[in-house]
């Protein structure tokens, strides 16, 4: 990607002449000038002086693939990135791509106009404020293990946020991260495969990063959180996404090779669900009780009047007992 290479060359922050850049990129000086213009139109601030050449002054707050790739320490995750300014849904795009893409391919969009949540809900995804991404995985796992991959994604995100920002969001079993009773992130895992074997898994992650309270639509304003609201300052989306991909890759292969014990332990230790009264909806079935455990399969154990019921999928709402 030549634009990315040009940014890489300019990243040293000294002046580089058009001639030097042209030689390094193997293009003409006119082509360099054209690419500089393209970068400017994409939000890069680049100075240019006749005898000194070009100098990068600032980068935009955009998740361009070469920005995310800079310093990324993964083997697979994010090594291929499809980036869009706007998409209906990154999960939908990832589904179209999954057969032809390697494991670890990431689809990113600055905004989604039909962002999908679980159970047919919408996911509010305004431009430039969040991380809206889908990761394509091809694990050798039976479909019964799928719910545990969602937990891996949630745990890795909570850990990555802690590493970068020193705050640890809690895991609301099995798909969400919460902070102070508000939803910070949601995960939508979708699968495609043949009987008995998962072919591809799409891990769709939505993380509210730089929204201020007034940026949320009125109907979710009281329930939603963003990292900006927690830290009371803007948060670097690129650095966070990069670190998330690194932690997620480590946790994913660790879980596939050595089992899910570590992930399950994290879910228990930093749970938003355990010890609370919950109402579970699974299709037409609804029941209530106290969430008492997460078992070795990643299932949620609900105590209903002394009887234990295991939930492996469904919508869990925290409810007041009276
Ligand atoms: C939920 O809490 O209901 C899950 C929300 C998942 C949202 C993410 S944003 C990126 C990816 N693309 C989508 O359309 N949805 C997921």
XYZ file of C-alpha atoms and ligand atoms in Angstrom:
338
model
C 0.000 0.000 0.000
C 1.871 3.074 -1.270
C -0.036 5.617 0.803
C 0.900 3.669 3.907
C 4.537 3.480 2.809
C 4.598 7.231 2.203
C 3.188 7.873 5.689
C 5.805 5.464 7.062
C 8.612 7.385 5.353
C 7.289 10.728 6.565
C 6.779 9.404 10.089
C 10.328 10.413 11.104
C 9.022 13.987 11.216
C 11.982 15.529 9.367
C 11.780 17.034 5.916
C 12.231 14.612 3.033
C 12.627 15.884 -0.515
C 10.300 14.863 -3.300
C 13.281 13.299 -5.024
C 14.228 11.140 -2.031
C 10.649 10.030 -1.555
C 10.241 9.281 -5.251
C 13.407 7.150 -5.255
C 12.361 5.222 -2.129
C 8.867 4.548 -3.444
C 9.968 3.865 -7.028
C 7.594 6.474 -8.479
C 7.972 9.932 -10.087
C 8.110 13.182 -8.101
C 4.780 14.126 -9.629
C 3.308 10.893 -8.278
C 4.666 11.725 -4.816
C 3.018 15.140 -4.956
C -0.275 13.516 -5.987
C -0.105 11.068 -3.105
C 0.686 13.858 -0.669
C -2.457 15.609 -1.908
C -4.432 12.400 -1.405
C -3.109 12.061 2.141
C -4.035 15.670 2.871
C -7.558 15.012 1.647
C -7.630 12.074 4.082
C -6.828 14.335 7.016
C -3.006 14.242 7.208
C -1.343 17.595 7.768
C 1.766 17.724 5.583
C 3.987 20.758 5.084
C 5.745 21.279 1.764
C 8.532 23.762 0.956
C 10.288 24.077 -2.394
C 13.868 23.252 -1.369
C 13.235 21.265 1.822
C 10.529 18.873 0.720
C 7.710 17.371 2.760
C 7.149 16.982 6.492
C 4.335 15.258 8.383
C 2.790 17.476 11.036
C -0.179 15.433 12.213
C -2.214 12.329 11.508
C -6.007 12.117 11.484
C -7.982 10.143 14.050
C -8.824 7.427 11.519
C -8.351 3.674 11.665
C -6.564 3.453 8.310
C -5.018 -0.021 7.919
C -1.426 1.268 7.791
C -2.041 3.256 10.971
C -3.333 0.217 12.819
C -0.520 -1.943 11.388
C 2.213 0.397 12.618
C 3.944 -1.437 15.475
C 1.262 -4.171 15.580
C 2.768 -7.220 17.273
C 0.561 -10.054 16.035
C 1.155 -12.953 13.672
C -2.312 -13.192 12.158
C -4.856 -10.829 13.694
C -5.057 -7.565 11.754
C -2.402 -8.614 9.245
C -5.103 -8.152 6.621
C -7.435 -5.211 7.214
C -10.380 -4.139 5.065
C -11.170 -0.549 5.927
C -14.285 1.432 5.043
C -15.403 4.898 5.836
C -18.982 3.638 6.022
C -20.594 0.220 5.801
C -24.032 -1.156 6.553
C -22.386 -3.600 8.984
C -18.828 -4.921 9.375
C -20.225 -8.345 10.328
C -22.166 -8.466 7.091
C -19.074 -7.524 5.060
C -16.946 -10.062 6.954
C -19.446 -12.788 6.065
C -19.073 -11.960 2.375
C -15.291 -12.082 2.682
C -14.703 -15.006 4.996
C -14.336 -17.774 2.395
C -11.600 -15.901 0.552
C -9.750 -14.386 3.519
C -7.152 -15.740 5.899
C -7.858 -16.208 9.577
C -7.322 -12.982 11.465
C -8.670 -10.712 8.727
C -10.273 -7.619 10.234
C -13.061 -5.508 8.752
C -13.215 -1.960 10.104
C -15.614 0.892 9.439
C -15.610 4.431 10.770
C -19.393 4.233 10.826
C -22.117 1.645 10.260
C -25.510 2.619 9.000
C -27.098 -0.719 9.850
C -24.880 -1.886 12.725
C -26.326 -5.113 14.115
C -26.759 -6.044 17.736
C -27.899 -9.342 19.174
C -31.503 -10.525 18.770
C -32.073 -8.284 15.765
C -31.352 -5.119 17.709
C -29.577 -2.132 16.198
C -26.093 -1.060 17.232
C -25.536 2.679 17.244
C -22.278 3.257 15.310
C -21.661 6.944 14.546
C -18.579 8.060 12.572
C -15.125 8.230 14.083
C -16.066 7.747 17.718
C -15.960 4.019 18.321
C -14.304 0.815 17.252
C -16.657 -1.107 14.995
C -14.838 -4.211 13.860
C -15.306 -7.781 12.749
C -12.625 -10.422 13.003
C -12.705 -13.553 10.849
C -11.682 -16.719 12.698
C -11.389 -20.294 11.436
C -11.075 -22.357 14.599
C -11.063 -26.141 14.644
C -13.840 -26.376 17.210
C -17.255 -28.018 17.465
C -20.149 -25.481 17.344
C -20.922 -26.177 21.010
C -17.761 -24.249 21.903
C -18.822 -21.079 20.087
C -20.135 -19.304 23.158
C -16.699 -19.617 24.740
C -15.130 -17.680 21.859
C -17.446 -14.796 22.691
C -16.080 -14.916 26.227
C -12.517 -14.877 24.880
C -13.327 -11.706 22.913
C -14.931 -10.033 25.939
C -12.127 -10.974 28.339
C -9.409 -9.817 25.922
C -11.177 -6.486 25.456
C -11.554 -5.918 29.187
C -7.851 -6.773 29.674
C -6.709 -4.572 26.755
C -8.683 -1.621 28.164
C -7.124 -2.216 31.563
C -3.604 -2.353 30.099
C -4.069 0.889 28.187
C -6.268 2.931 30.508
C -6.011 1.388 33.952
C -9.763 0.758 34.228
C -11.217 -2.733 34.086
C -14.728 -3.073 32.631
C -16.753 -6.026 33.926
C -17.979 -8.895 31.784
C -21.742 -9.209 31.573
C -22.224 -12.825 30.592
C -21.678 -13.601 27.773
C -21.452 -10.707 25.338
C -21.040 -7.330 26.932
C -18.663 -5.139 28.887
C -20.081 -2.845 31.538
C -18.750 0.078 33.493
C -20.617 1.538 36.463
C -23.851 -0.108 35.416
C -23.626 1.127 31.830
C -22.922 -0.777 28.649
C -19.555 0.026 27.108
C -19.221 -2.714 24.526
C -21.242 -5.417 22.821
C -20.084 -8.496 20.963
C -22.013 -10.269 18.227
C -20.592 -13.670 17.296
C -21.911 -15.229 14.117
C -20.942 -18.544 12.611
C -20.943 -20.228 9.265
C -20.103 -23.848 8.728
C -21.258 -27.331 7.975
C -22.893 -29.830 10.285
C -20.781 -30.511 13.328
C -17.907 -28.286 12.348
C -17.396 -24.557 12.511
C -16.002 -23.184 9.307
C -15.690 -19.514 10.112
C -16.634 -17.395 13.050
C -17.235 -13.695 12.774
C -16.433 -11.897 16.001
C -18.156 -8.537 15.760
C -17.058 -6.062 18.399
C -18.566 -2.658 19.078
C -16.761 -0.455 21.592
C -17.876 3.048 22.520
C -14.700 5.111 22.693
C -15.023 8.863 22.280
C -18.748 9.580 22.526
C -19.884 12.169 25.014
C -23.221 11.552 26.771
C -25.072 13.928 24.459
C -23.819 11.966 21.424
C -25.950 8.942 22.347
C -29.567 8.834 21.197
C -31.985 9.650 24.011
C -33.271 6.065 24.257
C -29.851 4.659 25.276
C -28.247 7.745 26.859
C -28.844 6.578 30.434
C -27.588 3.047 29.772
C -24.533 3.632 27.585
C -20.940 4.406 28.533
C -17.882 5.337 26.505
C -14.197 5.381 27.389
C -14.279 9.167 27.055
C -16.918 9.268 29.800
C -14.750 7.075 32.035
C -11.444 8.891 31.488
C -12.913 12.357 30.791
C -10.518 12.767 27.894
C -10.216 11.520 24.308
C -8.823 8.003 23.959
C -6.495 6.884 21.146
C -8.583 4.430 19.131
C -5.634 3.199 17.059
C -3.431 2.276 20.018
C -6.334 0.570 21.767
C -7.377 -1.420 18.701
C -3.781 -2.513 18.111
C -3.396 -3.686 21.685
C -6.768 -5.424 21.610
C -5.731 -7.417 18.541
C -2.535 -8.433 20.333
C -4.257 -9.539 23.542
C -7.065 -11.253 21.625
C -4.631 -13.236 19.480
C -2.722 -14.408 22.548
C -5.907 -15.367 24.446
C -7.446 -17.076 21.409
C -4.504 -19.387 20.714
C -4.000 -19.989 24.409
C -7.650 -21.088 24.675
C -7.492 -23.280 21.557
C -4.259 -24.968 22.637
C -4.632 -25.170 26.397
C -8.329 -24.758 27.086
C -10.596 -21.994 28.327
C -9.865 -22.164 32.059
C -8.030 -18.827 32.214
C -10.785 -17.045 30.282
C -13.513 -18.549 32.464
C -11.644 -17.586 35.616
C -11.415 -13.975 34.407
C -15.165 -13.977 33.696
C -15.851 -15.155 37.229
C -13.448 -12.717 38.858
C -14.591 -9.674 36.897
C -18.234 -10.583 36.415
C -21.065 -8.092 36.261
C -23.596 -10.933 36.339
C -22.670 -13.272 39.196
C -24.509 -12.719 42.435
C -27.275 -10.748 40.774
C -30.918 -11.450 40.150
C -31.429 -12.002 36.448
C -34.169 -12.744 33.961
C -33.178 -15.021 31.110
C -35.010 -15.056 27.805
C -34.314 -17.890 25.422
C -36.741 -17.941 22.512
C -40.233 -18.095 24.025
C -38.883 -19.211 27.432
C -38.351 -16.742 30.250
C -37.278 -17.430 33.786
C -35.680 -15.597 36.678
C -33.251 -16.414 39.442
C -29.849 -15.568 40.866
C -26.755 -16.026 38.718
C -24.525 -18.146 40.932
C -21.758 -19.584 38.765
C -20.089 -19.876 35.387
C -19.291 -23.533 34.822
C -16.440 -25.209 32.947
C -18.395 -25.074 29.650
C -18.853 -21.325 29.961
C -22.544 -21.800 30.844
C -24.281 -19.534 33.343
C -25.798 -21.315 36.343
C -28.991 -19.774 37.687
C -30.370 -20.614 41.086
C -34.146 -20.683 40.862
C -35.655 -21.320 44.275
C -32.842 -23.711 45.169
C -32.812 -25.473 41.806
C -29.884 -24.912 39.480
C -30.551 -24.254 35.798
C -27.798 -23.937 33.222
C -28.011 -21.352 30.466
C -25.765 -21.712 27.444
C -27.362 -19.025 25.266
C -29.956 -16.339 25.649
C -30.563 -12.805 26.685
C -29.740 -12.068 30.300
C -31.280 -9.020 31.924
C -30.318 -7.878 35.366
C -33.508 -7.449 37.330
C -34.573 -6.250 40.730
C -36.017 -8.972 42.829
C -39.086 -7.078 43.964
C -24.904 -6.354 21.127
O -24.570 -5.848 22.203
O -26.070 -6.586 20.871
C -23.831 -6.677 20.124
C -23.366 -5.476 19.372
C -22.299 -5.774 18.330
C -21.933 -4.567 17.517
C -20.772 -4.814 16.594
S -20.179 -3.334 15.869
C -19.200 -4.233 14.761
C -19.979 -5.459 14.339
N -20.804 -5.175 13.179
C -22.100 -5.214 13.465
O -23.021 -4.972 12.663
N -22.289 -5.519 14.757
C -21.019 -5.755 15.430
